[in-house]
Amino acid sequence: MNVVTPPEKLERKAKDYASDQEVRWCPGCGDYAILKAMQKTCADLALRPENTVFVSGIGCAARFPYYMSTYGFHTIHGRAPAVATGVKLANPELDVWVIGGDGDMLSIGGNHLLHVLRRNVDLNVLLFNNEIYGLTKGQYSPTSRIGTRSPSTPGGSLDAPVSAALFALGSGARFVARAVDTQQKQLPEVLKRAHGHRGASFVEIFQNCIVYNDGAFEHFTARDVVEEMQIYVEHGRPLVFGKNRDKGLRLKPGSIALEVVELGAEGPEAAGVLVHDETDRMLATLLAGLQPPLPVAIGVLYCDPAESYEHQVVGEQMAAAVEGDIDALLRRGHTWTVE
Amino acid sequence: MNVVTPPEKLERKAKDYASDQEVRWCPGCGDYAILKAMQKTCADLALRPENTVFVSGIGCAARFPYYMSTYGFHTIHGRAPAVATGVKLANPELDVWVIGGDGDMLSIGGNHLLHVLRRNVDLNVLLFNNEIYGLTKGQYSPTSRIGTRSPSTPGGSLDAPVSAALFALGSGARFVARAVDTQQKQLPEVLKRAHGHRGASFVEIFQNCIVYNDGAFEHFTARDVVEEMQIYVEHGRPLVFGKNRDKGLRLKPGSIALEVVELGAEGPEAAGVLVHDETDRMLATLLAGLQPPLPVAIGVLYCDPAESYEHQVVGEQMAAAVEGDIDALLRRGHTWTVE
Amino acid sequence: MEGTSVLAQPRQEMESAVVRFAGDSGDGMQLTGSQFTLATALAGNDLATFPDFPAEIRAPVGTTYGVSAFQINFGARTIRTAGDAVDVLVAMNPAALKVNRSDLKPGALIIVDTGAFNAKNFAKAHYAADPLEDGSLDAYRILRVDMSSATEKAVESHGLTKKEALRCKNMWALGLIYWMFGRDRQSTVDWLETKFGKTPQIANANIAALNAGHAYGETAELPTGVRTYSVPAAKLPAGLYRNVTGAEALAWGLVAGCKLAGLPMTFCSYPITPASQLLHLLAGAKSYGVTTFQAEDEIAAICAAIGASYAGALGITSSSGPGIALKTEALGLAISVELPLVVVNSQRGGPSTGLPTKTEQSDLFQAVYGRNGDAPLAVIASRSPHDCFEVAIEAVRLATTYMTPVMLLTDGYLANASEPWQLPSFADYQPFPVAFHSDPEGFHPFRRDPETLARVWAKPGTPGLMHRIGGIEKDYDSGNISYDPANHQRMTDTRAAKIAGIARDIPAQGVEQGSERGRLAVVGWGSTYGPISRAVANLRNAGEDVSQVHLRHIWPLPANLGELLAGYDTVLVPEMNNGQLVKLLRAEYLLPAVGLSKVSGKPFKIAELETAIHAALEGREP
Amino acid sequence: MEGTSVLAQPRQEMESAVVRFAGDSGDGMQLTGSQFTLATALAGNDLATFPDFPAEIRAPVGTTYGVSAFQINFGARTIRTAGDAVDVLVAMNPAALKVNRSDLKPGALIIVDTGAFNAKNFAKAHYAADPLEDGSLDAYRILRVDMSSATEKAVESHGLTKKEALRCKNMWALGLIYWMFGRDRQSTVDWLETKFGKTPQIANANIAALNAGHAYGETAELPTGVRTYSVPAAKLPAGLYRNVTGAEALAWGLVAGCKLAGLPMTFCSYPITPASQLLHLLAGAKSYGVTTFQAEDEIAAICAAIGASYAGALGITSSSGPGIALKTEALGLAISVELPLVVVNSQRGGPSTGLPTKTEQSDLFQAVYGRNGDAPLAVIASRSPHDCFEVAIEAVRLATTYMTPVMLLTDGYLANASEPWQLPSFADYQPFPVAFHSDPEGFHPFRRDPETLARVWAKPGTPGLMHRIGGIEKDYDSGNISYDPANHQRMTDTRAAKIAGIARDIPAQGVEQGSERGRLAVVGWGSTYGPISRAVANLRNAGEDVSQVHLRHIWPLPANLGELLAGYDTVLVPEMNNGQLVKLLRAEYLLPAVGLSKVSGKPFKIAELETAIHAALEGREP
Ligand SMILES: Cc1ncc(C[n+]2csc(CCOP(=O)(O)OP(=O)(O)O)c2C)c(N)n1
Ligand SMILES: Cc1ncc(C[n+]2csc(CCOP(=O)(O)OP(=O)(O)O)c2C)c(N)n1
Ligand code: SF4
Ligand code: SF4
Ligand SMILES: [Mg+2]
Ligand SMILES: [Mg+2]
């Protein structure tokens, strides 16, 4: 990741990161909110546009790079993580963001996602999960809930969805976070954490597809339920939530599961509420698995850095041009002279 | 899965399931032991050879179908789970086993494995994990440990391996088990459990590649260490192991992790040793994550059945031929007559 | 401006007319178009339609890239294409005018909703000034109507919100066009009543708008040059007709083909434009015993289809260029294990992601040559929407008779275009039932039919036939793995001979129009059929010695094709690609065929073909 | 049987000889062969070698499918192939005899280790009886030696286990062959001493065995017909030589090419036979600044390579047929975004998994035509092991000069075959340094060089050049997404013109042997170069009017090729496929070229080609 050197650190505005292209998502699409949050994040971090690259696959989400004033590569369906791996192997200095939808990254691209996470390539992987195939007009996706009616499942889908976060943890990801498109306070925070983490950072962003899957996340993102149905986790802070911050999560006695407790006057600790430890993979797994009626966990669920792949392979800078004595290379081993 | 009707249930011997083809694995390869265990399992279950199908990808492991006297399909690298899904969609009555190596199923085939597990297609998926690419002469694989020296990583591999069992759990598998090639008592038991489970059954079999990765699992499979370094888990039984069955696993107080306890005279319960509950996904996750010095968990780590995909799609029998009034189909909607 | 009533004037007769409805994605132009299509069909015209959707799902209102259009060409004679140029354009906003203007005939009539022609929309359409005022449209006849307020007025009494009211605008426009071409409104009234059965209020409002638009035509004082037309009924063969798109005919043809073969169908696909419709249509055909599977990607889709065929169903997979590319390796497996498989390629603009919503024919090379190893398969192509039905049945027949993958080429134009179809009777189709092998006597999986060279199809579940197959070379006489050099040569030759043999089992190539020999043959394949037919017909009417040859079977080619084409002085091969079939013909027959390529994402215009044919006749480079 | 000493006899001179060492995988035949190769090279012969590994990793001892062989053809004249038929076969067990017998010349000498000729091994080799006794080998000369016990005796004093002792058997056999051809043992002695430096005991035992085998030849009473030979040194150009396999030359050529371009190399691959060696060799070249990446599959490999090229390195990917098939979609992306990329295809027997360890040339169609859309790229092929070096450099030059993917075709034969190579001096190669774009003035990513039509290469990290590219069609003048019909036509034409233009930048096609016009031209590509050269040379020596034309550039074809080939009455195109280049030539030049196809997983034999050429000269079907 490029270290921004002081002289560089001039004031930057969100709009400085907007490209000159007309944004062509449907009016009201959650992608607009994510774009806004990303541009704000770039400005807050004063990222150097020339060192920033957005790599995407295919899908509505994958149109993202066109709208950023940075470098961008709109590749092919499902392959963005693989392309981005090559970018980093050639130039580890670049600040690379990978963008894709749930179909792009978990249907056709699931294998590349697994390996980019396992290898811990220093990429920020943002999965825009709208639980549907938007660009192809609304077929169900691997994250669609059972019973989803779509053009390809008129009778309702039958197969169980995959949990993006649990999949990432099972794949060996060392940074797993969640955010909601419209939550403009939390989303940039999460994006900054992802950027700050050296290695593969996986962020699942719940994104509303207003045309084909409107309201998919209402049950935990709607204004009136958000405090009760979401828990925003922060390292070192007790797992507390609720309108009046009067509820917490603790280990259900005698089992390996979380349960909700009302906080008494003595506060969280007394109630046995857990303190979030983002380096605890099992806690992250428990949090990622929370489902209504339990609150949905948002924020950085897991962060336990390890050396990233490409930095071990090529080091810190752009790979150097091939050099060395070619004649010597050809003359390795046995040679003989004919007079 | 085909229910064996009584008249059918004649005596069958392991050798009845051996094909007439010469087995061409390297002498001493762990695959021989797995083949033996599979043929014994078929005999014990008196499987009908004509209703049994082995589908494999490419690799040494994937040669397996040629050596069984059942139906067999040696497909292409990584795609066996997808091909097998089609087989079941056409004929859910067939008893289908999917065979592949760690490269076949976790490198090129990782995505299909994810989806076959997520969909819960009624297949028995056996991953022969030798932590190396055997057939292509010894390159490291996604399950090879860091530092593995191979023709493609002469300096030692740098990327972290994926855990097959954790990946399967993260993918939403409903049956996850482990076995060791040479353990001819446990392996058939595990295979029978996999066969008995309706839905996707995932079994990781530690298999020794005597040529390219000999002894990879010695540290927990060698005769002298097996009791201390392995724990064979059984539903409803306390998690006890050790030469004298004098050790157990319990939850480390104040955390979400397992630790070893010496059993006192009062036995496991008193020592707070956990009783294995194979329906507990979190416990399975903890067990799957155990690594030396802790014992490696073998046996059925997780089993929590749900309706299988193809049975919901097509039902119990071979899909029926297309039928119905084609003229009516063409005349759906608006028609008019020209005199 | 001075207007004169049209009441007096009789309808002006036209042999054919091209009307295009264009507006915002939200304006319901597709519905309007299909309603007009229906009424026109009922009026006895022959017709062809083509919808032009925006690439974006739902682009911002008023933008040029958000314009959705529907074009219909209808006439008293046989109609071959949706029409080169437009006689009447209905433009619901400035963007619609801007995008479609280039396709107008000189003097064409433009009907605009002035209610949408305001500064805000000019800006969105990147118009510097009001195009209606700057004289840029002087070459055309313009009818300005404030459809928006007219519609609002018309539905006033129905108590709709302003938003709902404006949604009836398209019906108002439709009413006006019905008046202009003397169409009966009843079919649309019926349709509205069923569609909005649950909300009669909406139904009635729409009907009111429809009638108001019609009444406006009858009563309003219209500017000079705006008049009514009549397009007499065409002389169509008597029978029962329907309107059909290529996607529909293809889906139904696959269902029919499986029934003729007596097989279950396992359709495995992954969504991709413009192929997805086939998945959607078949997903709706569950009642016919069709199993559909949306796989995780195209590779899984074809592999599942292969697995289904292995298990005794007919595996079918469908995609478009990039997805077909991904199926390449697995296609080789199907060829090697010799299982039946139908692969539908709905071609779109390439290379790579290319132009997903535009049509092209550039995957012929990939279909015929695009695999590792010597890997022959059968390739066929459909020529028109309803021809997709016949071609789908043929694909199933070849796949099951020859135990081979068959690539069926269609394209984005055919998938979406529609035309009237005189419905066949299923009883007239010859069944080709599959006989699964069951006799263990001397069985091995690569035993072949001496006639077709097809191997036996022995499905799991059959006692006594247990066997193993795979992608490694197999012994000709046992089916076991074989590394023997001579055997590999023999198997390679056999795979090639099996596919080549199909040429004996398909009709000799005929001539669509013209003589069996002569100065010029225009050889086409796929969706260029419409424009080529019309262009050739026109030139023949003008007395030119031109023949039309159109291929259904691309590989193998019909046995007599080389001889047939040798009978013409010149062979011209128009293709919506950079010259692919033409290369195939040159390589096979050493024939100096010349290509005419158009790679713009749009079908050939009849005029373009006429010019090229003229050039060819005069021995100039087309 | 009665023997006579050979000591008296002088060495019989041979112009060339073919020796094959064959034994069990464990017998170390490959080592033996490469040692003999080295000694033979040092003796000044020209030579060619080919190893023949079993398909199985380590098949059971004594089985036919476990036999590993190494063949060398060496001579006093230029050597073109590893030899049609064998003069001397060393068979370490019955299976080795059985598998290799069919390749023997009549009267060939067979040296067998009788120690391994026992009932157990006859059974494993499926021999009913002892082949040495049943008269089935009467056509040959046989030397029976119990090498096993002879070796044991020879190494007695070195205190090895029986197993270790027997491992020295191959050195014993090598010693005997050294004696037979009068080769110097020193190079092998040196090699043994370094190889077993840490275990001098083993080294010395092997040396003892080597000497014992040699001594045996000198002293033992050998049967009639067994004698010594001398193959005089060839007249090779003076210079420094080494022995090189195609895989080695290719790896080094890619490294050299990147240095000439001044680029980092990011080599991304997924293991597959016979392509893996390239990955292994480059993984060992880290010190030259080569980055290698073993991806999760072939798709990830090519995508990572594309990403690397996007970022300013040269992305290279390598595979074989099935893996190349998987790269098809991504290749389209590289073509669409116009990034440099080298794709190496080490062809093997197909279709599908086919014959992984056998050689073939059947991926030419896939290389030239095998993509969706009109997707042209450059295709080149190497003709011999050392030619891989030149071709690799050319691939890098074309990819970087024209901003295009280049497909480099080699095959399983070239990858493993070796030949002496007169080492070039790197200073003689013209650098072609890449100039990355850096000037923001008027920049857009699809600005083109008017000469080459290559677009600018602007890499991330460059201030002021931030831009977005992708697989959707791009506007010619801005590089932004464009759905405009005319623009798509223009871009399609430009992509085609760019690749076609390469023809102006490659040498005119020359004639390898023979005149520029005449009765017959034998046109080849790739690894058929060796046998074709020899066959044509033989026939020309016999006075036939035959010319040889061998292509390096497959697409585009050299500008003068059509004209050149038109100068011959007949054009014969031998290929190790079912006829692919021949189709290309027919389509391009309407040339009645005839194909000669061999699809057996084995290279052409010189005799096969001579027969075919004779036939062609006599106007018969080859
Ligand atoms: C190889 C290939 N297969 C299929 C497609 C068609 N396609 C484009 S995007 C997409 C999925 C879109 O869903 P998602 O990834 O969730 O993105 P969203 O549109 O929902 O943001 C599909 C199937 C394609 N472009 N390429
Ligand atoms: C498409 C494709 N890519 C690569 C290969 C080469 N290949 C065959 S098996 C294999 C991996 C073998 O390892 P694994 O799956 O672990 O099986 P094992 O041999 O270890 O049992 C590879 C890379 C292939 N046959 N096909
Ligand atoms: S279809 Fe859905 S995801 Fe795509 S742009 Fe429209 S609202 Fe957004
Ligand atoms: S290479 Fe390894 S895995 Fe393959 S057969 Fe030999 S021992 Fe077994
Ligand atoms: Mg989505
Ligand atoms: Mg393995």
PDB file of C-alpha atoms in Angstrom, chain B residues 19-21 24 49-55 58 63 65-77 79 82-91 94 108 111-113 115-116 118-119 309 312-314 318-339, chain C residues 38 41-42 236-243 252 255-256 258-259 262-266 284 286-289 291 293-297 299-300 303-304 306-308 310-313 329-330 333 337 339 389 420-421 423-426 458-463 465-472 480-481 483:
ATOM      1  CA  SER B  19     -12.702 -53.996 -11.967  1.00  0.00           C
ATOM      2  CA  ASP B  20     -10.548 -55.995 -14.382  1.00  0.00           C
ATOM      3  CA  GLN B  21      -8.128 -53.102 -14.888  1.00  0.00           C
ATOM      4  CA  ARG B  24      -1.476 -48.273 -11.832  1.00  0.00           C
ATOM      5  CA  PRO B  49     -22.855 -52.105  -8.734  1.00  0.00           C
ATOM      6  CA  GLU B  50     -25.247 -51.097 -11.516  1.00  0.00           C
ATOM      7  CA  ASN B  51     -26.661 -48.317  -9.365  1.00  0.00           C
ATOM      8  CA  THR B  52     -23.320 -47.077  -8.117  1.00  0.00           C
ATOM      9  CA  VAL B  53     -21.344 -44.419  -9.961  1.00  0.00           C
ATOM     10  CA  PHE B  54     -17.884 -43.055  -9.257  1.00  0.00           C
ATOM     11  CA  VAL B  55     -17.229 -39.648 -10.803  1.00  0.00           C
ATOM     12  CA  ILE B  58      -8.063 -35.658 -13.006  1.00  0.00           C
ATOM     13  CA  ARG B  63      -7.926 -42.732 -11.478  1.00  0.00           C
ATOM     14  CA  PRO B  65     -13.158 -45.155 -10.855  1.00  0.00           C
ATOM     15  CA  TYR B  66     -11.214 -47.374 -13.255  1.00  0.00           C
ATOM     16  CA  TYR B  67     -10.564 -49.808 -10.459  1.00  0.00           C
ATOM     17  CA  MET B  68     -14.164 -50.231  -9.338  1.00  0.00           C
ATOM     18  CA  SER B  69     -16.531 -52.687 -11.040  1.00  0.00           C
ATOM     19  CA  THR B  70     -19.332 -50.102 -10.869  1.00  0.00           C
ATOM     20  CA  TYR B  71     -20.170 -47.345 -13.338  1.00  0.00           C
ATOM     21  CA  GLY B  72     -17.437 -44.743 -13.530  1.00  0.00           C
ATOM     22  CA  PHE B  73     -16.755 -41.402 -15.190  1.00  0.00           C
ATOM     23  CA  HIS B  74     -13.220 -39.993 -15.257  1.00  0.00           C
ATOM     24  CA  THR B  75     -14.025 -36.432 -16.274  1.00  0.00           C
ATOM     25  CA  ILE B  76     -11.809 -33.347 -16.413  1.00  0.00           C
ATOM     26  CA  HIS B  77      -9.707 -31.579 -13.848  1.00  0.00           C
ATOM     27  CA  ARG B  79     -15.185 -30.531 -12.543  1.00  0.00           C
ATOM     28  CA  ALA B  82     -20.432 -30.386 -11.399  1.00  0.00           C
ATOM     29  CA  VAL B  83     -20.675 -33.497 -13.564  1.00  0.00           C
ATOM     30  CA  ALA B  84     -21.960 -35.487 -10.602  1.00  0.00           C
ATOM     31  CA  THR B  85     -24.618 -32.835  -9.971  1.00  0.00           C
ATOM     32  CA  GLY B  86     -25.911 -33.428 -13.485  1.00  0.00           C
ATOM     33  CA  VAL B  87     -25.921 -37.178 -12.952  1.00  0.00           C
ATOM     34  CA  LYS B  88     -28.077 -36.769  -9.853  1.00  0.00           C
ATOM     35  CA  LEU B  89     -30.412 -34.277 -11.522  1.00  0.00           C
ATOM     36  CA  ALA B  90     -31.064 -36.820 -14.264  1.00  0.00           C
ATOM     37  CA  ASN B  91     -31.282 -39.809 -11.945  1.00  0.00           C
ATOM     38  CA  LEU B  94     -28.080 -43.430  -8.417  1.00  0.00           C
ATOM     39  CA  ILE B 108      -9.047 -25.756  -9.845  1.00  0.00           C
ATOM     40  CA  ASN B 111     -15.787 -23.350  -6.685  1.00  0.00           C
ATOM     41  CA  HIS B 112     -17.688 -26.463  -7.685  1.00  0.00           C
ATOM     42  CA  LEU B 113     -16.954 -27.998  -4.307  1.00  0.00           C
ATOM     43  CA  HIS B 115     -21.552 -25.037  -4.600  1.00  0.00           C
ATOM     44  CA  VAL B 116     -22.161 -28.755  -4.404  1.00  0.00           C
ATOM     45  CA  ARG B 118     -23.962 -25.371  -0.399  1.00  0.00           C
ATOM     46  CA  ARG B 119     -26.711 -26.880  -2.557  1.00  0.00           C
ATOM     47  CA  TYR B 309     -31.125 -30.417  -3.662  1.00  0.00           C
ATOM     48  CA  GLN B 312     -36.394 -31.307  -4.182  1.00  0.00           C
ATOM     49  CA  VAL B 313     -35.907 -30.599  -7.876  1.00  0.00           C
ATOM     50  CA  VAL B 314     -36.746 -33.959  -9.439  1.00  0.00           C
ATOM     51  CA  MET B 318     -35.053 -40.994 -12.726  1.00  0.00           C
ATOM     52  CA  ALA B 319     -36.405 -37.825 -14.328  1.00  0.00           C
ATOM     53  CA  ALA B 320     -39.307 -38.736 -16.620  1.00  0.00           C
ATOM     54  CA  ALA B 321     -39.163 -38.171 -20.362  1.00  0.00           C
ATOM     55  CA  VAL B 322     -40.578 -34.876 -21.579  1.00  0.00           C
ATOM     56  CA  GLU B 323     -44.321 -35.274 -21.947  1.00  0.00           C
ATOM     57  CA  GLY B 324     -47.336 -33.094 -22.433  1.00  0.00           C
ATOM     58  CA  ASP B 325     -49.215 -31.514 -25.288  1.00  0.00           C
ATOM     59  CA  ILE B 326     -46.694 -29.758 -27.532  1.00  0.00           C
ATOM     60  CA  ASP B 327     -49.459 -28.270 -29.684  1.00  0.00           C
ATOM     61  CA  ALA B 328     -50.902 -26.674 -26.578  1.00  0.00           C
ATOM     62  CA  LEU B 329     -47.458 -25.334 -25.698  1.00  0.00           C
ATOM     63  CA  LEU B 330     -47.147 -23.648 -29.084  1.00  0.00           C
ATOM     64  CA  ARG B 331     -50.649 -22.268 -28.818  1.00  0.00           C
ATOM     65  CA  ARG B 332     -50.177 -20.656 -25.425  1.00  0.00           C
ATOM     66  CA  GLY B 333     -51.082 -16.983 -25.522  1.00  0.00           C
ATOM     67  CA  HIS B 334     -52.606 -15.158 -28.474  1.00  0.00           C
ATOM     68  CA  THR B 335     -53.269 -16.920 -31.766  1.00  0.00           C
ATOM     69  CA  TRP B 336     -55.350 -16.005 -34.819  1.00  0.00           C
ATOM     70  CA  THR B 337     -56.610 -17.726 -37.896  1.00  0.00           C
ATOM     71  CA  VAL B 338     -56.024 -16.739 -41.477  1.00  0.00           C
ATOM     72  CA  GLU B 339     -58.686 -18.050 -43.828  1.00  0.00           C
TER      73      GLU B 339
ATOM     74  CA  LEU C  38     -51.020  -8.108 -32.225  1.00  0.00           C
ATOM     75  CA  ALA C  41     -51.403  -9.475 -37.082  1.00  0.00           C
ATOM     76  CA  LEU C  42     -55.115  -9.761 -36.454  1.00  0.00           C
ATOM     77  CA  LEU C 236     -50.839 -15.511 -46.103  1.00  0.00           C
ATOM     78  CA  PRO C 237     -51.422 -19.272 -46.278  1.00  0.00           C
ATOM     79  CA  ALA C 238     -54.575 -20.163 -44.390  1.00  0.00           C
ATOM     80  CA  GLY C 239     -54.077 -21.550 -40.940  1.00  0.00           C
ATOM     81  CA  LEU C 240     -53.613 -20.849 -37.280  1.00  0.00           C
ATOM     82  CA  TYR C 241     -50.958 -18.247 -36.489  1.00  0.00           C
ATOM     83  CA  ARG C 242     -49.184 -16.795 -33.514  1.00  0.00           C
ATOM     84  CA  ASN C 243     -46.478 -14.262 -33.022  1.00  0.00           C
ATOM     85  CA  TRP C 252     -40.406 -25.018 -27.500  1.00  0.00           C
ATOM     86  CA  VAL C 255     -39.018 -29.463 -25.553  1.00  0.00           C
ATOM     87  CA  ALA C 256     -40.529 -30.937 -28.717  1.00  0.00           C
ATOM     88  CA  CYS C 258     -36.849 -34.250 -26.355  1.00  0.00           C
ATOM     89  CA  LYS C 259     -40.378 -35.572 -26.648  1.00  0.00           C
ATOM     90  CA  GLY C 262     -38.431 -39.852 -25.694  1.00  0.00           C
ATOM     91  CA  LEU C 263     -35.929 -38.329 -23.297  1.00  0.00           C
ATOM     92  CA  PRO C 264     -35.986 -36.248 -20.140  1.00  0.00           C
ATOM     93  CA  MET C 265     -34.387 -32.834 -20.586  1.00  0.00           C
ATOM     94  CA  THR C 266     -31.823 -31.464 -18.131  1.00  0.00           C
ATOM     95  CA  GLY C 284     -41.418 -22.130 -16.806  1.00  0.00           C
ATOM     96  CA  LYS C 286     -41.539 -27.633 -15.539  1.00  0.00           C
ATOM     97  CA  SER C 287     -44.997 -29.039 -16.231  1.00  0.00           C
ATOM     98  CA  TYR C 288     -43.589 -30.631 -19.380  1.00  0.00           C
ATOM     99  CA  GLY C 289     -41.037 -32.493 -17.328  1.00  0.00           C
ATOM    100  CA  THR C 291     -35.524 -29.867 -15.392  1.00  0.00           C
ATOM    101  CA  PHE C 293     -30.475 -25.927 -13.331  1.00  0.00           C
ATOM    102  CA  GLN C 294     -28.856 -22.524 -12.830  1.00  0.00           C
ATOM    103  CA  ALA C 295     -25.251 -23.514 -12.281  1.00  0.00           C
ATOM    104  CA  GLU C 296     -22.504 -21.517 -10.534  1.00  0.00           C
ATOM    105  CA  ASP C 297     -20.834 -20.792 -13.879  1.00  0.00           C
ATOM    106  CA  ILE C 299     -18.277 -24.628 -16.888  1.00  0.00           C
ATOM    107  CA  ALA C 300     -20.448 -26.193 -14.213  1.00  0.00           C
ATOM    108  CA  CYS C 303     -20.423 -30.305 -17.022  1.00  0.00           C
ATOM    109  CA  ALA C 304     -23.791 -30.873 -15.349  1.00  0.00           C
ATOM    110  CA  ILE C 306     -22.722 -33.839 -19.682  1.00  0.00           C
ATOM    111  CA  GLY C 307     -23.399 -35.639 -16.416  1.00  0.00           C
ATOM    112  CA  ALA C 308     -27.114 -35.647 -17.187  1.00  0.00           C
ATOM    113  CA  TYR C 310     -24.207 -39.707 -19.105  1.00  0.00           C
ATOM    114  CA  ALA C 311     -27.081 -40.650 -16.778  1.00  0.00           C
ATOM    115  CA  GLY C 312     -29.556 -40.976 -19.638  1.00  0.00           C
ATOM    116  CA  ALA C 313     -31.262 -37.619 -19.985  1.00  0.00           C
ATOM    117  CA  GLU C 329     -12.562 -27.687 -22.393  1.00  0.00           C
ATOM    118  CA  ALA C 330     -15.676 -29.566 -21.302  1.00  0.00           C
ATOM    119  CA  LEU C 333     -14.737 -34.112 -22.975  1.00  0.00           C
ATOM    120  CA  VAL C 337     -16.663 -39.665 -24.418  1.00  0.00           C
ATOM    121  CA  LEU C 339     -22.249 -38.297 -25.305  1.00  0.00           C
ATOM    122  CA  PHE C 389     -38.210 -24.421 -33.556  1.00  0.00           C
ATOM    123  CA  PRO C 420     -46.070 -14.454 -37.214  1.00  0.00           C
ATOM    124  CA  TRP C 421     -45.757 -18.221 -37.297  1.00  0.00           C
ATOM    125  CA  LEU C 423     -48.377 -23.146 -36.245  1.00  0.00           C
ATOM    126  CA  PRO C 424     -47.360 -26.662 -37.238  1.00  0.00           C
ATOM    127  CA  SER C 425     -49.085 -29.721 -35.866  1.00  0.00           C
ATOM    128  CA  PHE C 426     -46.775 -31.780 -33.676  1.00  0.00           C
ATOM    129  CA  ALA C 458     -25.536 -47.402 -21.836  1.00  0.00           C
ATOM    130  CA  LYS C 459     -26.798 -45.556 -18.810  1.00  0.00           C
ATOM    131  CA  PRO C 460     -25.966 -46.169 -15.158  1.00  0.00           C
ATOM    132  CA  GLY C 461     -28.653 -48.229 -13.492  1.00  0.00           C
ATOM    133  CA  THR C 462     -28.529 -50.837 -16.260  1.00  0.00           C
ATOM    134  CA  PRO C 463     -27.520 -54.231 -14.864  1.00  0.00           C
ATOM    135  CA  LEU C 465     -23.304 -52.854 -18.387  1.00  0.00           C
ATOM    136  CA  MET C 466     -21.116 -51.347 -15.703  1.00  0.00           C
ATOM    137  CA  HIS C 467     -18.242 -49.549 -17.415  1.00  0.00           C
ATOM    138  CA  ARG C 468     -15.823 -46.667 -17.047  1.00  0.00           C
ATOM    139  CA  ILE C 469     -15.343 -43.832 -19.535  1.00  0.00           C
ATOM    140  CA  GLY C 470     -13.176 -40.738 -19.538  1.00  0.00           C
ATOM    141  CA  GLY C 471     -11.322 -38.127 -21.521  1.00  0.00           C
ATOM    142  CA  ILE C 472      -8.151 -40.158 -22.069  1.00  0.00           C
ATOM    143  CA  ASN C 480     -10.409 -49.084 -22.076  1.00  0.00           C
ATOM    144  CA  ILE C 481      -7.661 -46.468 -21.808  1.00  0.00           C
ATOM    145  CA  TYR C 483      -1.922 -45.081 -25.400  1.00  0.00           C
TER     146      TYR C 483
END
